[in-house]
Short mmCIF file of C-alpha atoms in Angstrom, two decimals:
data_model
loop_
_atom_site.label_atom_id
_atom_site.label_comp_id
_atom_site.label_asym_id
_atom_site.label_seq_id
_atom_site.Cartn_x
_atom_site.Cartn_y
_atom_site.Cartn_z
CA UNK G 1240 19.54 45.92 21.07
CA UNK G 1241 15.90 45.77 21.78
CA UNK G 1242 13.88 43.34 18.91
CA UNK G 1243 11.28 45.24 16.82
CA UNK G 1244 8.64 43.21 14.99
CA UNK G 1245 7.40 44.91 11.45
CA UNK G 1246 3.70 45.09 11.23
CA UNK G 1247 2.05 44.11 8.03
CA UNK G 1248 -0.17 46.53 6.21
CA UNK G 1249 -2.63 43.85 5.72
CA UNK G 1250 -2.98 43.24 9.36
CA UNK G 1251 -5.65 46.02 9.26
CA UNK G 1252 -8.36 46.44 6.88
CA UNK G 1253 -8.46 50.02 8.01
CA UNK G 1254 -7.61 52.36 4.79
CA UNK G 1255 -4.30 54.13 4.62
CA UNK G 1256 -3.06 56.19 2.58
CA UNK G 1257 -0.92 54.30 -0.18
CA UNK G 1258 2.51 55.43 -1.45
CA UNK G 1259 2.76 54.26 -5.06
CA UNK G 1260 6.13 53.40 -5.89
CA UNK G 1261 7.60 53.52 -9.72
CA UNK G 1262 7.59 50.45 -11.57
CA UNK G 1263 10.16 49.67 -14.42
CA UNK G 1264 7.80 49.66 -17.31
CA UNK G 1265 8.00 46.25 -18.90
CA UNK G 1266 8.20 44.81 -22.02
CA UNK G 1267 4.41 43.96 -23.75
CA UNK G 1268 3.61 41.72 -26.50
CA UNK G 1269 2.31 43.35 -29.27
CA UNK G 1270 -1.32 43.84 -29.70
CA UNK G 1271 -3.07 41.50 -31.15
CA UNK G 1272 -4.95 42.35 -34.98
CA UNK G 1273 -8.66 44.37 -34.76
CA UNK G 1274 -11.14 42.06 -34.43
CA UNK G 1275 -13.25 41.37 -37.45
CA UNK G 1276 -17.28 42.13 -37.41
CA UNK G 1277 -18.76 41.07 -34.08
CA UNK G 1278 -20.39 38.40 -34.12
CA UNK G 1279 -22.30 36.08 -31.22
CA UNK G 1280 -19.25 33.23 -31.50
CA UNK G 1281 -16.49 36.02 -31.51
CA UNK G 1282 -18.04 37.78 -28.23
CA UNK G 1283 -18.67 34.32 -26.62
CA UNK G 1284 -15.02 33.11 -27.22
CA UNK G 1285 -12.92 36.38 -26.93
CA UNK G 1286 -9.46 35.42 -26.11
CA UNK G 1287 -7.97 35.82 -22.76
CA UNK G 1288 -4.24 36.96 -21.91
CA UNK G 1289 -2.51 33.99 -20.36
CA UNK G 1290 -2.63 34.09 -16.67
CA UNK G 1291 0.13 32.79 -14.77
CA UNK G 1292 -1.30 29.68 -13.34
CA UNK G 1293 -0.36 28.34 -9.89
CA UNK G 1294 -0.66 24.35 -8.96
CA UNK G 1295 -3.01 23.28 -6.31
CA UNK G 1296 -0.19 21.02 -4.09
CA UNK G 1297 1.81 24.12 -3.55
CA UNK G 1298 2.65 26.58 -0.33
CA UNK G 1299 0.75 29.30 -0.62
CA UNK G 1300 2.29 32.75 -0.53
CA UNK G 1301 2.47 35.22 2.02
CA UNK G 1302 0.24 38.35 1.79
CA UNK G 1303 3.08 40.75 2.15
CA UNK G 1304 4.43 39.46 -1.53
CA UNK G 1305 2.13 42.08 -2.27
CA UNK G 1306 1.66 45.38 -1.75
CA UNK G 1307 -1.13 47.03 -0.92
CA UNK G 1308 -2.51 50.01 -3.05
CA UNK G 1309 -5.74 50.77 -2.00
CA UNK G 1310 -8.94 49.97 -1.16
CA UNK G 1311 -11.98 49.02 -3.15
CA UNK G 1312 -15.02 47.65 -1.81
CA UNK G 1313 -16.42 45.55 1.10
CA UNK G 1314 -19.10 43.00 0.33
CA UNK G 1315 -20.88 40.89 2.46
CA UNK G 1316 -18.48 38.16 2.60
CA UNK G 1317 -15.38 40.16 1.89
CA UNK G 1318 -13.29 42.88 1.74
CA UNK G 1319 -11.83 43.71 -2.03
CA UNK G 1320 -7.97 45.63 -1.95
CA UNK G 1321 -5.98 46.49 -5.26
CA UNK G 1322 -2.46 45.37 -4.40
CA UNK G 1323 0.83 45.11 -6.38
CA UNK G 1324 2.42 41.92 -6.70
CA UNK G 1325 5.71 42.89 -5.60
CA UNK G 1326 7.93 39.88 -7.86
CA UNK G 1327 5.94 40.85 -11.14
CA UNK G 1328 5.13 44.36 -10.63
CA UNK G 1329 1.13 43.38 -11.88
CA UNK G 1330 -1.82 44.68 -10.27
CA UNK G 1331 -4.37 42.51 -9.13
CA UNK G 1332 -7.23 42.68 -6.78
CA UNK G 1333 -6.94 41.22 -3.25
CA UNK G 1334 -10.26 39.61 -1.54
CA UNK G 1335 -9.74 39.32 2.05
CA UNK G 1336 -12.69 36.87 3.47
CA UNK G 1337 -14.37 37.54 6.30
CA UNK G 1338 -13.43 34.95 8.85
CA UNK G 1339 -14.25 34.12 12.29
CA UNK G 1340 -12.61 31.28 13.50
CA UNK G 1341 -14.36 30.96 16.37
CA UNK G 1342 -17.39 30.29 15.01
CA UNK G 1343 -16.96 27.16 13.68
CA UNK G 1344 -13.98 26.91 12.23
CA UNK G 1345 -13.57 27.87 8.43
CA UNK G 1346 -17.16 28.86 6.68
CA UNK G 1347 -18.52 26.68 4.38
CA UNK G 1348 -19.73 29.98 1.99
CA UNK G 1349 -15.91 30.95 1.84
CA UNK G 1350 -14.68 27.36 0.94
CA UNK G 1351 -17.37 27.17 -1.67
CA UNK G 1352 -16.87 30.51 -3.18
CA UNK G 1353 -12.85 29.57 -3.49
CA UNK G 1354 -14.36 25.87 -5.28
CA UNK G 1355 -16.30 27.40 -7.81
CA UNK G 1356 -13.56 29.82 -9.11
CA UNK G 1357 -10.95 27.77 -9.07
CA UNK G 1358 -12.85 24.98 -10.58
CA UNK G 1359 -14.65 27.14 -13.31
CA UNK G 1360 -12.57 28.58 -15.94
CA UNK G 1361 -14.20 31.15 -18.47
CA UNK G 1362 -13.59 34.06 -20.55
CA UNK G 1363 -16.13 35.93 -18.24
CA UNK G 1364 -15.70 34.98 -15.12
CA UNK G 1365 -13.01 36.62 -13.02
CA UNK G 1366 -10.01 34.49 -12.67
CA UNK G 1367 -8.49 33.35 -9.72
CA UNK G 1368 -4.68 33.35 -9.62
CA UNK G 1369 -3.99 31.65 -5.86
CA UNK G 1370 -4.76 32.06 -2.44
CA UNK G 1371 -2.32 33.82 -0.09
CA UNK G 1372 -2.49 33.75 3.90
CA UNK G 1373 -1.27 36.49 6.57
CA UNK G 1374 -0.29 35.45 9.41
CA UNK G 1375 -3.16 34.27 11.22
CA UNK G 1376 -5.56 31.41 10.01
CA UNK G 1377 -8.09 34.31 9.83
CA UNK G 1378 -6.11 35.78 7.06
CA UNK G 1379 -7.24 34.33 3.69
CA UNK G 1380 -6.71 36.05 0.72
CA UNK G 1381 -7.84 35.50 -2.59
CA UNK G 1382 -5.82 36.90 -5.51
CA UNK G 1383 -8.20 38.00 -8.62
CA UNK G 1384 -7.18 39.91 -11.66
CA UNK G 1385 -7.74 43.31 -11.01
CA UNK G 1386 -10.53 44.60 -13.36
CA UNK G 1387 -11.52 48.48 -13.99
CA UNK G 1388 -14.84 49.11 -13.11
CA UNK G 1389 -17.92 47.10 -11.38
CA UNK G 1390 -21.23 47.70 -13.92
CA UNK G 1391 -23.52 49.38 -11.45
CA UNK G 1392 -20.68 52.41 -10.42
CA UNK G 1393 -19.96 52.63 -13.89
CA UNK G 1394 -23.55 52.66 -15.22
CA UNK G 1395 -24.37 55.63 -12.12
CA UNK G 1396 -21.65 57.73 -14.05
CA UNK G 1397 -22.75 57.17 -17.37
CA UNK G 1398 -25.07 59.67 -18.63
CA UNK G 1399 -27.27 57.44 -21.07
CA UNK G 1400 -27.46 53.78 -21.43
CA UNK G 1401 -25.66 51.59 -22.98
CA UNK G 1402 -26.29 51.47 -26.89
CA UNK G 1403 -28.63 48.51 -27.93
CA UNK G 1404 -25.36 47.34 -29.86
CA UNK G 1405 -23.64 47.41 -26.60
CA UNK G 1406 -26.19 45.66 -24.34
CA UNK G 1407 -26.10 42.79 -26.73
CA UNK G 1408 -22.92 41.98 -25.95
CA UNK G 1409 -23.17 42.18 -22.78
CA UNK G 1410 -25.98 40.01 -22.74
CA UNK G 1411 -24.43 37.50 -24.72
CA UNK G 1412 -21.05 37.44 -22.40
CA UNK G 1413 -23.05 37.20 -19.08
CA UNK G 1414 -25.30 34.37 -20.52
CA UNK G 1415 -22.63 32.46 -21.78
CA UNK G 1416 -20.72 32.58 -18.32
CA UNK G 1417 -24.23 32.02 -16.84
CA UNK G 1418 -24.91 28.97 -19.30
CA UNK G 1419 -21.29 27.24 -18.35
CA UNK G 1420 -21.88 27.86 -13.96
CA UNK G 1421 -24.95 25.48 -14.55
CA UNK G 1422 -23.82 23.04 -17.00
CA UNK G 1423 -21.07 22.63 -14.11
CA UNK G 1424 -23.86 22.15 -11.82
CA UNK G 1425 -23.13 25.96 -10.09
CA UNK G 1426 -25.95 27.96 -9.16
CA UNK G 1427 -24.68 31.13 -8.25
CA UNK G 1428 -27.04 33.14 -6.52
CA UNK G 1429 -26.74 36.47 -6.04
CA UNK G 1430 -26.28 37.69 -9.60
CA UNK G 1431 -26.46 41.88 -9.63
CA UNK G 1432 -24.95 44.76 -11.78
CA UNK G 1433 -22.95 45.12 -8.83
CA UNK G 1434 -21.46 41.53 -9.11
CA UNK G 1435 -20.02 42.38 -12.52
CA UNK G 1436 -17.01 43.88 -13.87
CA UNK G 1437 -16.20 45.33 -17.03
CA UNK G 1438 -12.97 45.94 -18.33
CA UNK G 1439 -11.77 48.65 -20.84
CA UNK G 1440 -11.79 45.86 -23.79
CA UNK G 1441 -15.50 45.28 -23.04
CA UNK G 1442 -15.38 42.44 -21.25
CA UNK G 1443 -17.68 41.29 -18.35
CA UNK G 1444 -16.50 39.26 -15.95
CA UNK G 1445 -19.10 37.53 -12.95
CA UNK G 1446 -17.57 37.78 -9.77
CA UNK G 1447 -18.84 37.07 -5.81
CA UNK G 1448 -18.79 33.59 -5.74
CA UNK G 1449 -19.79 34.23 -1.94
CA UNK G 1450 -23.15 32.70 -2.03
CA UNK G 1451 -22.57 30.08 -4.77
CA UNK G 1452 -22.83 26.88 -4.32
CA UNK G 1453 -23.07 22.94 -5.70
CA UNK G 1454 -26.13 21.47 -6.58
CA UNK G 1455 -27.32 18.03 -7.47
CA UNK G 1456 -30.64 16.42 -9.16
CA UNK G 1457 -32.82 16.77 -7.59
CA UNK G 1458 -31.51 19.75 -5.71
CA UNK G 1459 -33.50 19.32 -2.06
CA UNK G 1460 -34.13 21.90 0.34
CA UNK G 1461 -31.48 24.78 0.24
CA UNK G 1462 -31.47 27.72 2.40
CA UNK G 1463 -33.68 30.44 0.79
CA UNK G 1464 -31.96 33.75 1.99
CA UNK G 1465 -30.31 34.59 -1.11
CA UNK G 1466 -30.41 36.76 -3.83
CA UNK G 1467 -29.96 40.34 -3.19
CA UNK G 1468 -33.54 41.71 -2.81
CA UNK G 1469 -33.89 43.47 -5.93
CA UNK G 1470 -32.75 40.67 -8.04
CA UNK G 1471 -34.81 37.81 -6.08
CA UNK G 1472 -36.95 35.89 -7.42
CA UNK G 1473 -40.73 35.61 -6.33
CA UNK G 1474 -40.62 31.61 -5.79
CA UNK G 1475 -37.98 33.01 -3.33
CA UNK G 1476 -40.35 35.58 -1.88
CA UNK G 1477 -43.09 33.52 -1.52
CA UNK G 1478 -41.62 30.41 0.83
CA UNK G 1479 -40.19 27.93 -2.00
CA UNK G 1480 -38.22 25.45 -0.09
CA UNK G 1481 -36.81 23.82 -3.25
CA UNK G 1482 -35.91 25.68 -6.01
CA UNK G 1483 -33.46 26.07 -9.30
CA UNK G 1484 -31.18 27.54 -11.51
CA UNK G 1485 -34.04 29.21 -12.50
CA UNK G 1486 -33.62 31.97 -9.41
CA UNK G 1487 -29.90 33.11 -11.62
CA UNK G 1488 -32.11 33.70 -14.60
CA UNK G 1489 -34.86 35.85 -13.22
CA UNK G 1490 -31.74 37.68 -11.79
CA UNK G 1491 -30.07 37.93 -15.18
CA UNK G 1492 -33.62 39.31 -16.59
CA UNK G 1493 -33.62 42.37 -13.93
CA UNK G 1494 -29.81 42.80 -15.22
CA UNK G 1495 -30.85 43.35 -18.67
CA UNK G 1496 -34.02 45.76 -17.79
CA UNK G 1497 -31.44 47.83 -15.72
CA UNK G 1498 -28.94 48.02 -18.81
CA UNK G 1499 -31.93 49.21 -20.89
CA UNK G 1500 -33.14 51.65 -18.82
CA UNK G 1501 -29.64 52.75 -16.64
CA UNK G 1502 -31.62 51.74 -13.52
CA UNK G 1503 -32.88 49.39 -10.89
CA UNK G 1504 -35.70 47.40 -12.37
CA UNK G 1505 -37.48 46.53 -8.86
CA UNK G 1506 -35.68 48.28 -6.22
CA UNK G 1507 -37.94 47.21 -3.19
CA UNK G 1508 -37.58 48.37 0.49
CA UNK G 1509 -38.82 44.77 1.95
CA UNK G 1510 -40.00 41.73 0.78
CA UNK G 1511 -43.34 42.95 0.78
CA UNK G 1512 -42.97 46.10 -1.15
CA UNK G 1513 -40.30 43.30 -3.74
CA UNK G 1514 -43.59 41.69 -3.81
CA UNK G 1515 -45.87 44.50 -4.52
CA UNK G 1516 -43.76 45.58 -7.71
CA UNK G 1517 -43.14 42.47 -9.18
CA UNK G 1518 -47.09 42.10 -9.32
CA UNK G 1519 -47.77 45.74 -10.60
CA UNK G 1520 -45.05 45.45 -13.28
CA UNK G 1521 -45.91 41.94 -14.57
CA UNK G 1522 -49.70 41.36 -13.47
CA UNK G 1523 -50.59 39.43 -10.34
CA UNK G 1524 -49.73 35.39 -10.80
CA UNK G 1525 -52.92 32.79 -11.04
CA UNK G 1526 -52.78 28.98 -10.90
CA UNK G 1527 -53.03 29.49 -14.64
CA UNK G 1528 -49.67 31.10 -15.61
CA UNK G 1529 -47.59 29.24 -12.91
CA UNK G 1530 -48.68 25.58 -12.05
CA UNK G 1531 -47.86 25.27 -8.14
CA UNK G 1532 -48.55 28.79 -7.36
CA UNK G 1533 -51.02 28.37 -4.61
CA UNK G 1534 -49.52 26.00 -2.78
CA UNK G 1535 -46.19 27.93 -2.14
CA UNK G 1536 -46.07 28.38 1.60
CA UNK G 1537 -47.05 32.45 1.61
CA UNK G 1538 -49.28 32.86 -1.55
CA UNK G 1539 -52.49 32.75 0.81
CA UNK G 1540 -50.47 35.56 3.12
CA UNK G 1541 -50.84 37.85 0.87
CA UNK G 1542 -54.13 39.99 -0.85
CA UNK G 1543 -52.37 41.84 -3.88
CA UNK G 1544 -54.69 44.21 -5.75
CA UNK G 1545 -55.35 42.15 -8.78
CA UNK G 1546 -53.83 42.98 -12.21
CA UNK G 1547 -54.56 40.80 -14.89
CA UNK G 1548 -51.70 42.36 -17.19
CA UNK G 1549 -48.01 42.94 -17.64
CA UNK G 1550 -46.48 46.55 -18.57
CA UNK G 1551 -43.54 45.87 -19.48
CA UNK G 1552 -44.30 47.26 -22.33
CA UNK G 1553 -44.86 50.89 -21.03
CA UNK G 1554 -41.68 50.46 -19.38
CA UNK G 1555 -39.54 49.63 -21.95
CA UNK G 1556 -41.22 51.62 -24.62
CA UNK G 1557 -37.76 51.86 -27.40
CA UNK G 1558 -37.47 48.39 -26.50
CA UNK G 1559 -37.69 46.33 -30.41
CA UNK G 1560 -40.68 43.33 -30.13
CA UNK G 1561 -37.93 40.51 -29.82
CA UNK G 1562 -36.23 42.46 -26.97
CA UNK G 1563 -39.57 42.45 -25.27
CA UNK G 1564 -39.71 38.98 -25.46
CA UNK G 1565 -36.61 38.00 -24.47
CA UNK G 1566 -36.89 40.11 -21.17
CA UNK G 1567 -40.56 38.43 -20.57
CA UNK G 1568 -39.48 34.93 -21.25
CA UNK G 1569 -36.89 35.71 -18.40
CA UNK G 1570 -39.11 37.22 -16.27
CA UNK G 1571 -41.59 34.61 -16.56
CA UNK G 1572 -43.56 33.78 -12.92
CA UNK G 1573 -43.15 29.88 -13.44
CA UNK G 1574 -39.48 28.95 -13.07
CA UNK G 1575 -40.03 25.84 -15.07
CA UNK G 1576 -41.25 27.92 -18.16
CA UNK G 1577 -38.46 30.91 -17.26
CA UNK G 1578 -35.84 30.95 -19.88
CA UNK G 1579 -32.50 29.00 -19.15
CA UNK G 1580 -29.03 30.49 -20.22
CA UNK G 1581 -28.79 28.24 -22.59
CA UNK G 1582 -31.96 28.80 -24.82
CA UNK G 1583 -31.98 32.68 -24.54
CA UNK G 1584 -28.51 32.37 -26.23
CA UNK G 1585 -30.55 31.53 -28.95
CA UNK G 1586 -33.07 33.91 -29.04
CA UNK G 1587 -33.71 35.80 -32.27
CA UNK G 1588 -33.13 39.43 -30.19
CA UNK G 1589 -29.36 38.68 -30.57
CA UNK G 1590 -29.88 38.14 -34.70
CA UNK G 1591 -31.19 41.62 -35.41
CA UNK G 1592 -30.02 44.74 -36.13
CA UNK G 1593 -28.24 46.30 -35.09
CA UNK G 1594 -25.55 43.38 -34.42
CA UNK G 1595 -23.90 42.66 -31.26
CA UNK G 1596 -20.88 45.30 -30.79
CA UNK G 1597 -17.15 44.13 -30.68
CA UNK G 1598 -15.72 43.96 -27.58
CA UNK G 1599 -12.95 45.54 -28.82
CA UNK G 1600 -14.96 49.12 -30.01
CA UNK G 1601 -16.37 49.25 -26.71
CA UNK G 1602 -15.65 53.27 -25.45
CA UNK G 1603 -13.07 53.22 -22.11
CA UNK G 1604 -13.91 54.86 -18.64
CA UNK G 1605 -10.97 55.68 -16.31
CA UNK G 1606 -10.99 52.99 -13.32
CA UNK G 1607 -13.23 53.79 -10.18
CA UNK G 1608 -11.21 51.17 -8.63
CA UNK G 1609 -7.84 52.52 -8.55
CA UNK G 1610 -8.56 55.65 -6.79
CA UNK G 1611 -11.32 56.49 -3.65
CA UNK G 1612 -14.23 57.84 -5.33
CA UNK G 1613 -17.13 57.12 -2.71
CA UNK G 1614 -19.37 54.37 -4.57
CA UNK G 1615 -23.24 54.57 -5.08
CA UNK G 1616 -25.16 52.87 -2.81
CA UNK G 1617 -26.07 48.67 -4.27
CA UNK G 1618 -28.22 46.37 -1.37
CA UNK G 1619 -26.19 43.33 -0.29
CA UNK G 1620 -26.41 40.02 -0.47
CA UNK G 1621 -28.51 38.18 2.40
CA UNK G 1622 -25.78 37.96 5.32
CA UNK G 1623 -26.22 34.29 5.78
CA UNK G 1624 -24.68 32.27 9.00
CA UNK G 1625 -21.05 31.09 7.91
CA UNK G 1626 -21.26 27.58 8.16
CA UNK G 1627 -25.11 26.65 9.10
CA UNK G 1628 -26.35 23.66 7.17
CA UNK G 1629 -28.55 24.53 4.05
CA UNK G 1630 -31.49 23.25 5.46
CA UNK G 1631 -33.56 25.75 7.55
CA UNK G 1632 -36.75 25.01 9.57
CA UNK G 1633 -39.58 27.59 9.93
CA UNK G 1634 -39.85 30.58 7.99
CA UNK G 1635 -35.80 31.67 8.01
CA UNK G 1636 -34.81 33.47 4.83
CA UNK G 1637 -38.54 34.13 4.00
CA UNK G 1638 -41.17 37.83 4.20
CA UNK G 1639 -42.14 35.83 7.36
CA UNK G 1640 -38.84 35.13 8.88
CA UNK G 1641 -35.51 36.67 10.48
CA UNK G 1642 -34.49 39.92 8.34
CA UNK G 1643 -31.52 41.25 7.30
CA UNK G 1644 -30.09 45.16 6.69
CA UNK G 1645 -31.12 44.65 3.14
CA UNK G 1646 -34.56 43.82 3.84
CA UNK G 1647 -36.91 46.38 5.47
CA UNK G 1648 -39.30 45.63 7.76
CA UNK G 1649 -40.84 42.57 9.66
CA UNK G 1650 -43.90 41.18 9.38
CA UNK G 1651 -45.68 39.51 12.36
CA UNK G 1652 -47.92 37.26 12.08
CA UNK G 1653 -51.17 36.51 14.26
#
């Protein structure tokens, strides 16, 4: 009798088509009381199901304990599946890295991004149960709970923006998560409406931990392609070799003028044209407004037409005075005035009416991620060399240097 060896559906990250089998419904504890009037501490501490947790020192489990539903996304260090844990019955979302061995061995992005979430625990950040293998060293899996919808497909279905009520909360989740990453000395780096997930009890949750990384005081010279373009920051833009946890905040401040308005805040075609709006929505930067301006490596590369005012305003013309504040103060040119997580917690938009919604009266959407709708198109995250050391020479990662898909044209110098 002639052997036969079965194939695992995850050896391929081709899509098939999945065959859903019946699970025995289960038995649920009952749901909890409705929540009293939302307030900031209630949305900052809503409480979490217990997730089975896994020990570190253990043998991991093998990727076929799970079955594989469908697909969901493919990022730029990963490939997202929902799956079926085949011993609980629970769904949960698959990350498959993207590997290549041969390249020097395993990337340094991949082992950071597994760090960080196993490391950081909190109510909105995605949670990491373990990390299965297939059956190849190139086969790493990361098992995530499986949340409904990512905020930028949901928001390109949604017919209006989010209520003021709503955004608060929002706001207040992502900044708390935000405000915990750096107090753990986490900068993540390529924060987007695409990077978040929202539940159908109105929770966000930050995921993509692929470009994340430790940082120490004083930080040094890190590699400065990241940030997806629309969300970078201009220090970025402009040649910074050093720079902070500012670059998540100025990220976090084009997330909350795309909840306002249901759409991209600066969606440039290059670094250039990133550039160009930045200075047209918020006036063009002097030595004045941000100390250390001139001497950033490209300032004196570039002749913007001058424009010696912000309109944000215009922009965001329902937007109350404190709102308008808030969004400047993260939007500021000079990281070391930009607002941190912590201190825009504390901001007086979040203390008027109307009051931050409850989680828990949030309205539900049914789950993009459970069938194949085709999703909107969201830019990437720079594609950055697995495993190169954070320090660059020349003008990598800069309007001057190497691009990637996400970044439109080059610019040659001389």
């Amino acid at each position: 009798m002639s052997e036969t060896t079965k194939r695992s559906r995850w050896a391929s990250d081709e899509e098939e088509e999945p065959i859903e089998k019946p699970v025995k419904q289960q038995k649920t504890a009952p749901a909890p009381p409705p929540q009293s009037k939302a307030v900031r501490q209630v949305i900052m501490r809503t409480k979490q199901p217990e997730a089975k947790q896994y020990p570190y020192l253990r043998e991991c489990r093998h990727v076929d304990c799970f079955e594989r539903l469908n697909h969901i996304e493919e990022g730029s260090y990963g490939i997202v599946f929902r799956a079926r844990d085949k011993e609980t019955g629970e769904i949960v979302a698959l990350k498959k890295l993207k590997l290549n061995p041969e390249a020097g061995g395993f990337p340094v992005t991949s082992l950071r991004e597994i760090h960080a979430l196993m490391t950081i625990k909190h109510p909105n950040i995605v949670n990491v149960r373990e990390i299965v293998m297939g059956n190849h060293m190139d086969q790493v899996f990361i098992v995530m709970d499986f949340i409904d919808h990512d905020l930028k497909g949901l928001m390109s279905d949604m017919r209006s923006p989010f209520l003021q009520s709503e955004i608060k909360t929002l706001m207040i989740q992502l900044l708390s998560a935000v405000a915990l990453m750096h107090d753990n000395w986490i900068i993540h780096r390529d924060l987007k409406t695409s990077n978040l997930l929202l539940n159908n009890r109105g929770e966000i949750k930050v995921a993509d931990f692929g470009l994340a990384r430790k940082y120490g005081s004083p930080m040094g010279n890190m590699t400065q392609l990241v940030v997806t373009l629309w969300y970078r920051a201009p220090e970025l833009l402009l040649g910074s070799k050093e720079y902070t946890t500012a670059i998540d905040m100025w990220s976090v401040g084009c997330i909350f003028a795309e909840l306002l308005n249901n759409e991209a805040l600066l969606p440039g075609r290059s670094e250039i044209d990133q550039l160009d709006r930045i200075f047209k929505l918020l006036g063009t930067p002097t030595e004045e407004i941000w100390t250390g301006f001139s001497e950033l490596p490209h300032a004196k590369n570039i002749a913007p037409i001058y424009q010696p005012y912000s309109s944000l305003r215009s922009k965001f013309t329902t937007l109350t005075q404190a709102g308008l504040d808030l969004l400047s103060k993260l939007l500021t040119y000079d990281p070391a005035k930009r607002y941190t997580a912590e201190e825009a917690l504390q901001h007086p938009y979040f203390d008027e009416s109307p009051a931050p919604k409850d989680p828990s009266m949030f309205p539900t959407w049914p789950s993009k991620g459970s069938g194949h709708k085709k999703r909107d198109f969201s830019p990437s995250a720079p594609a950055a060399a697995h495993g190169i050391a954070e320090e660059e020479p020349g003008l990598a990662g800069t309007i001057f240097g190497g691009q990637t898909e996400s970044t439109g044209f080059r610019l040659k110098l001389g």
